[in-house]
Coordinates of N, CA and C in Angstrom, one line a residue:
V1 N 25.8 -62.1 -197.5 CA 24.7 -62.2 -196.6 C 24.7 -63.5 -195.9
Q2 N 24.5 -63.5 -194.6 CA 24.5 -64.7 -193.8 C 23.6 -64.6 -192.6
L3 N 22.8 -65.6 -192.4 CA 21.9 -65.7 -191.3 C 22.4 -66.9 -190.5
Q4 N 22.7 -66.7 -189.2 CA 23.2 -67.8 -188.4 C 22.2 -68.0 -187.2
A5 N 21.6 -69.2 -187.2 CA 20.7 -69.5 -186.1 C 21.5 -70.3 -185.0
S6 N 21.2 -70.1 -183.8 CA 21.8 -70.8 -182.7 C 20.8 -71.0 -181.5
G7 N 21.2 -71.8 -180.5 CA 20.4 -71.9 -179.3 C 19.6 -73.2 -179.2
G8 N 19.7 -74.0 -180.2 CA 19.0 -75.3 -180.1 C 19.6 -76.2 -179.1
G9 N 18.9 -77.3 -178.8 CA 19.4 -78.3 -177.8 C 18.4 -79.3 -177.5
L10 N 18.8 -80.2 -176.5 CA 17.9 -81.2 -176.0 C 17.3 -80.8 -174.7
V11 N 16.0 -80.8 -174.6 CA 15.3 -80.4 -173.4 C 14.1 -81.3 -173.2
Q12 N 13.6 -81.2 -172.0 CA 12.4 -82.0 -171.6 C 11.1 -81.3 -171.9
A13 N 10.0 -82.0 -172.0 CA 8.7 -81.4 -172.2 C 8.5 -80.4 -171.1
G14 N 8.0 -79.2 -171.5 CA 7.7 -78.2 -170.5 C 8.8 -77.2 -170.3
D15 N 10.0 -77.5 -170.8 CA 11.1 -76.6 -170.6 C 11.1 -75.5 -171.6
S16 N 12.1 -74.6 -171.6 CA 12.1 -73.4 -172.4 C 13.5 -73.4 -173.1
L17 N 13.5 -72.7 -174.2 CA 14.8 -72.4 -175.0 C 14.6 -71.1 -175.6
R18 N 15.8 -70.4 -175.9 CA 15.7 -69.2 -176.7 C 16.7 -69.4 -177.9
L19 N 16.1 -69.3 -179.0 CA 16.9 -69.3 -180.3 C 17.3 -67.9 -180.7
S20 N 18.4 -67.8 -181.3 CA 18.9 -66.5 -181.8 C 19.2 -66.6 -183.2
C21 N 19.0 -65.5 -183.9 CA 19.4 -65.5 -185.3 C 20.2 -64.2 -185.5
A22 N 21.5 -64.4 -185.9 CA 22.3 -63.2 -186.2 C 22.5 -63.1 -187.7
A23 N 22.0 -61.9 -188.2 CA 22.1 -61.7 -189.7 C 23.2 -60.7 -190.0
S24 N 23.9 -60.9 -191.1 CA 25.0 -60.0 -191.4 C 25.0 -59.8 -192.9
G25 N 25.7 -58.8 -193.4 CA 25.8 -58.6 -194.8 C 25.0 -57.4 -195.3
R26 N 24.0 -57.1 -194.6 CA 23.2 -55.9 -195.0 C 22.3 -55.5 -193.8
D27 N 21.6 -54.4 -193.9 CA 20.7 -53.9 -192.9 C 19.3 -54.7 -193.0
F28 N 19.0 -55.4 -192.0 CA 17.8 -56.2 -192.1 C 16.6 -55.6 -191.3
S29 N 16.8 -54.3 -190.9 CA 15.8 -53.7 -190.0 C 14.4 -53.6 -190.7
T30 N 14.4 -53.5 -192.0 CA 13.1 -53.4 -192.7 C 12.6 -54.7 -193.3
Y31 N 13.4 -55.7 -193.1 CA 13.0 -57.0 -193.6 C 12.0 -57.7 -192.6
T32 N 11.1 -58.5 -193.1 CA 10.4 -59.4 -192.3 C 11.3 -60.6 -191.9
M33 N 11.5 -60.8 -190.7 CA 12.3 -61.9 -190.2 C 11.4 -63.0 -189.6
S34 N 11.7 -64.2 -190.1 CA 10.8 -65.3 -189.8 C 11.5 -66.5 -189.2
W35 N 10.8 -67.3 -188.5 CA 11.3 -68.6 -188.1 C 10.4 -69.7 -188.8
F36 N 11.0 -70.7 -189.3 CA 10.4 -71.9 -189.8 C 11.0 -73.1 -189.1
R37 N 10.3 -74.2 -189.2 CA 10.9 -75.4 -188.7 C 10.5 -76.6 -189.5
Q38 N 11.3 -77.6 -189.4 CA 11.1 -78.9 -190.2 C 11.3 -80.0 -189.2
A39 N 10.2 -80.7 -189.0 CA 10.3 -81.9 -188.1 C 10.7 -83.1 -189.0
P40 N 11.2 -84.1 -188.3 CA 11.6 -85.3 -189.1 C 10.5 -85.9 -189.9
G41 N 10.7 -86.1 -191.2 CA 9.7 -86.7 -192.1 C 8.6 -85.8 -192.5
K42 N 8.7 -84.5 -192.2 CA 7.7 -83.5 -192.5 C 8.2 -82.4 -193.3
E43 N 7.3 -81.6 -193.9 CA 7.7 -80.5 -194.7 C 8.0 -79.3 -193.7
R44 N 8.8 -78.4 -194.2 CA 9.1 -77.2 -193.5 C 7.9 -76.4 -193.3
E45 N 7.7 -75.8 -192.1 CA 6.5 -75.0 -191.9 C 6.8 -73.7 -191.2
F46 N 6.0 -72.7 -191.4 CA 6.1 -71.4 -190.8 C 5.8 -71.5 -189.3
V47 N 6.6 -70.7 -188.5 CA 6.4 -70.7 -187.1 C 6.0 -69.3 -186.6
A48 N 6.8 -68.3 -187.0 CA 6.6 -67.0 -186.5 C 7.3 -66.0 -187.4
R49 N 6.8 -64.7 -187.3 CA 7.5 -63.7 -188.1 C 7.4 -62.4 -187.3
T50 N 8.3 -61.5 -187.6 CA 8.3 -60.1 -187.1 C 8.4 -59.2 -188.3
T51 N 7.4 -58.3 -188.5 CA 7.3 -57.5 -189.7 C 7.5 -56.0 -189.3
W52 N 8.3 -55.3 -190.1 CA 8.5 -53.9 -189.9 C 7.3 -53.1 -190.2
G53 N 6.9 -52.3 -189.2 CA 5.7 -51.5 -189.4 C 6.0 -50.0 -189.6
G54 N 7.2 -49.7 -189.8 CA 7.6 -48.3 -189.9 C 8.3 -47.8 -188.6
R55 N 9.3 -46.9 -188.8 CA 10.1 -46.4 -187.7 C 10.6 -47.5 -186.8
D56 N 10.2 -47.5 -185.5 CA 10.7 -48.6 -184.6 C 9.5 -49.6 -184.3
L57 N 8.5 -49.6 -185.1 CA 7.4 -50.5 -184.9 C 7.5 -51.8 -185.6
Y58 N 7.3 -52.9 -184.9 CA 7.3 -54.2 -185.5 C 6.1 -55.0 -185.0
Y59 N 5.6 -55.8 -185.9 CA 4.4 -56.6 -185.6 C 4.9 -58.1 -185.6
A60 N 4.2 -58.9 -184.8 CA 4.5 -60.3 -184.7 C 3.3 -61.1 -185.0
D61 N 3.5 -62.2 -185.6 CA 2.4 -63.2 -185.6 C 2.9 -64.6 -185.7
Y62 N 2.1 -65.6 -185.5 CA 2.5 -66.9 -185.2 C 1.6 -68.0 -185.8
A63 N 2.2 -69.1 -186.0 CA 1.4 -70.3 -186.4 C 0.5 -70.7 -185.2
D64 N -0.7 -71.2 -185.5 CA -1.6 -71.5 -184.4 C -1.0 -72.5 -183.5
S65 N -0.1 -73.4 -184.0 CA 0.4 -74.5 -183.1 C 1.4 -73.9 -182.1
V66 N 1.9 -72.7 -182.2 CA 2.8 -72.2 -181.2 C 2.3 -70.9 -180.5
K67 N 1.2 -70.4 -180.9 CA 0.6 -69.2 -180.4 C 0.4 -69.4 -178.9
G68 N 0.9 -68.4 -178.1 CA 0.8 -68.4 -176.7 C 2.0 -69.1 -176.0
R69 N 2.8 -69.8 -176.8 CA 3.9 -70.5 -176.2 C 5.3 -69.9 -176.7
F70 N 5.3 -69.5 -177.9 CA 6.5 -68.9 -178.5 C 6.4 -67.4 -178.7
T71 N 7.5 -66.7 -178.6 CA 7.5 -65.3 -178.7 C 8.7 -64.9 -179.6
I72 N 8.4 -64.2 -180.7 CA 9.5 -63.7 -181.5 C 9.8 -62.2 -181.2
S73 N 11.0 -61.8 -181.2 CA 11.4 -60.5 -180.9 C 12.7 -60.1 -181.6
R74 N 12.9 -58.8 -181.7 CA 14.1 -58.3 -182.3 C 15.0 -57.7 -181.2
G75 N 16.3 -58.0 -181.4 CA 17.3 -57.4 -180.5 C 17.9 -56.2 -181.2
S76 N 19.1 -56.2 -181.5 CA 19.7 -55.2 -182.3 C 19.2 -55.2 -183.7
R77 N 19.7 -54.4 -184.6 CA 19.1 -54.2 -185.9 C 19.1 -55.6 -186.7
N78 N 20.1 -56.4 -186.5 CA 20.2 -57.6 -187.3 C 20.1 -58.9 -186.4
T79 N 19.4 -58.8 -185.3 CA 19.3 -60.0 -184.5 C 17.8 -60.2 -184.2
V80 N 17.4 -61.5 -184.3 CA 16.1 -61.9 -184.0 C 16.1 -63.1 -183.0
Y81 N 15.1 -63.1 -182.1 CA 15.1 -64.2 -181.1 C 13.7 -64.9 -181.3
L82 N 13.8 -66.1 -180.9 CA 12.5 -66.9 -180.7 C 12.6 -67.6 -179.3
Q83 N 11.7 -67.1 -178.5 CA 11.6 -67.7 -177.1 C 10.6 -68.9 -177.2
L84 N 11.0 -70.0 -176.8 CA 10.2 -71.2 -176.9 C 9.9 -71.7 -175.4
N85 N 8.6 -71.5 -175.1 CA 8.2 -71.9 -173.7 C 7.2 -73.1 -173.8
S86 N 7.1 -73.8 -172.7 CA 6.2 -74.9 -172.6 C 6.4 -75.9 -173.8
L87 N 7.6 -76.3 -174.0 CA 7.9 -77.1 -175.2 C 7.2 -78.5 -175.1
K88 N 6.9 -78.9 -176.3 CA 6.2 -80.2 -176.4 C 7.1 -81.1 -177.3
P89 N 6.9 -82.4 -177.2 CA 7.7 -83.3 -178.1 C 7.5 -83.0 -179.6
E90 N 6.2 -82.6 -179.9 CA 5.9 -82.3 -181.3 C 6.6 -81.0 -181.8
D91 N 7.3 -80.3 -180.9 CA 8.1 -79.1 -181.3 C 9.4 -79.5 -181.8
T92 N 9.8 -80.8 -181.6 CA 11.1 -81.3 -182.1 C 11.2 -81.0 -183.6
A93 N 12.3 -80.3 -184.0 CA 12.5 -79.9 -185.4 C 13.8 -79.2 -185.5
V94 N 14.2 -79.0 -186.7 CA 15.3 -78.1 -187.1 C 14.6 -76.8 -187.3
Y95 N 15.1 -75.7 -186.6 CA 14.5 -74.4 -186.7 C 15.4 -73.5 -187.6
Y96 N 14.8 -72.8 -188.5 CA 15.5 -72.0 -189.5 C 15.0 -70.6 -189.3
C97 N 16.0 -69.6 -189.4 CA 15.6 -68.2 -189.5 C 15.7 -67.8 -190.9
A98 N 14.9 -66.8 -191.3 CA 14.8 -66.5 -192.7 C 14.5 -65.0 -192.8
A99 N 14.8 -64.4 -193.9 CA 14.6 -63.0 -194.1 C 13.9 -62.7 -195.5
D100 N 12.9 -61.8 -195.4 CA 12.1 -61.6 -196.6 C 11.9 -60.1 -196.7
L101 N 12.1 -59.5 -197.9 CA 11.8 -58.1 -198.1 C 10.7 -58.0 -199.2
G102 N 9.5 -57.6 -198.8 CA 8.5 -57.3 -199.7 C 7.4 -58.4 -199.8
G103 N 7.7 -59.6 -199.2 CA 6.7 -60.6 -199.2 C 6.0 -60.8 -197.9
S104 N 5.3 -61.9 -197.7 CA 4.6 -62.1 -196.5 C 5.5 -62.6 -195.3
G105 N 6.5 -63.3 -195.7 CA 7.4 -63.9 -194.7 C 6.8 -65.1 -194.1
R106 N 5.7 -65.6 -194.6 CA 5.1 -66.8 -194.1 C 5.2 -67.9 -195.1
L107 N 5.5 -67.6 -196.3 CA 5.7 -68.6 -197.4 C 7.1 -68.8 -197.7
E108 N 7.5 -70.1 -198.0 CA 8.9 -70.3 -198.3 C 9.3 -69.6 -199.6
T109 N 8.3 -69.5 -200.5 CA 8.6 -68.8 -201.8 C 8.8 -67.3 -201.6
D110 N 8.4 -66.8 -200.5 CA 8.7 -65.3 -200.2 C 10.1 -65.1 -199.8
I111 N 10.8 -66.1 -199.2 CA 12.0 -65.9 -198.5 C 13.2 -65.6 -199.4
D112 N 13.9 -64.5 -199.0 CA 15.1 -64.1 -199.8 C 16.3 -64.8 -199.3
Y113 N 16.4 -64.9 -198.0 CA 17.6 -65.5 -197.4 C 17.2 -66.5 -196.3
W114 N 17.9 -67.6 -196.3 CA 17.8 -68.6 -195.3 C 19.0 -68.8 -194.5
G115 N 18.9 -69.1 -193.2 CA 20.0 -69.5 -192.4 C 20.1 -71.0 -192.3
K116 N 21.2 -71.5 -191.8 CA 21.3 -72.9 -191.5 C 20.5 -73.1 -190.2
G117 N 20.0 -74.3 -190.1 CA 19.1 -74.5 -188.9 C 19.8 -74.8 -187.6
T118 N 19.0 -74.8 -186.6 CA 19.5 -75.3 -185.3 C 18.4 -76.3 -184.8
L119 N 18.9 -77.4 -184.3 CA 18.1 -78.5 -183.9 C 17.5 -78.3 -182.5
V120 N 16.2 -78.5 -182.3 CA 15.6 -78.5 -181.0 C 15.0 -79.9 -180.9
T121 N 15.3 -80.6 -179.8 CA 14.8 -81.9 -179.5 C 14.1 -81.8 -178.1
V122 N 12.9 -82.2 -178.1 CA 12.1 -82.2 -176.9 C 11.7 -83.6 -176.5
S123 N 12.2 -84.0 -175.4 CA 11.9 -85.4 -174.9 C 10.7 -85.4 -174.0
S124 N 9.9 -86.5 -174.0 CA 8.7 -86.6 -173.2 C 9.0 -87.1 -171.8

């Protein structure tokens, strides 16, 4: 099993980025797929998740700090995206994708699989 995050980079405040997470090794369509981030000197925190609601239905929810600016979505069965708009310097962090089956997908202790992160740097 492998989760590979990509799409990070250096941008200015107000810019946008799209992060991608490609998962392989099993079918992740029923997994909760989440994004976390870890800013320099801080603990890793939940950002967003997309949860399977049956058949082709997925639900999304977000940390308050990114609500209205970030959007999580699913592409193909094993691909998840995070659209980052109106970026702020405080969004600077390493962003991790994660997969969870059966838990909330919001807690690190729920996560079954982690990907390596991708760095997002937002300059002011």
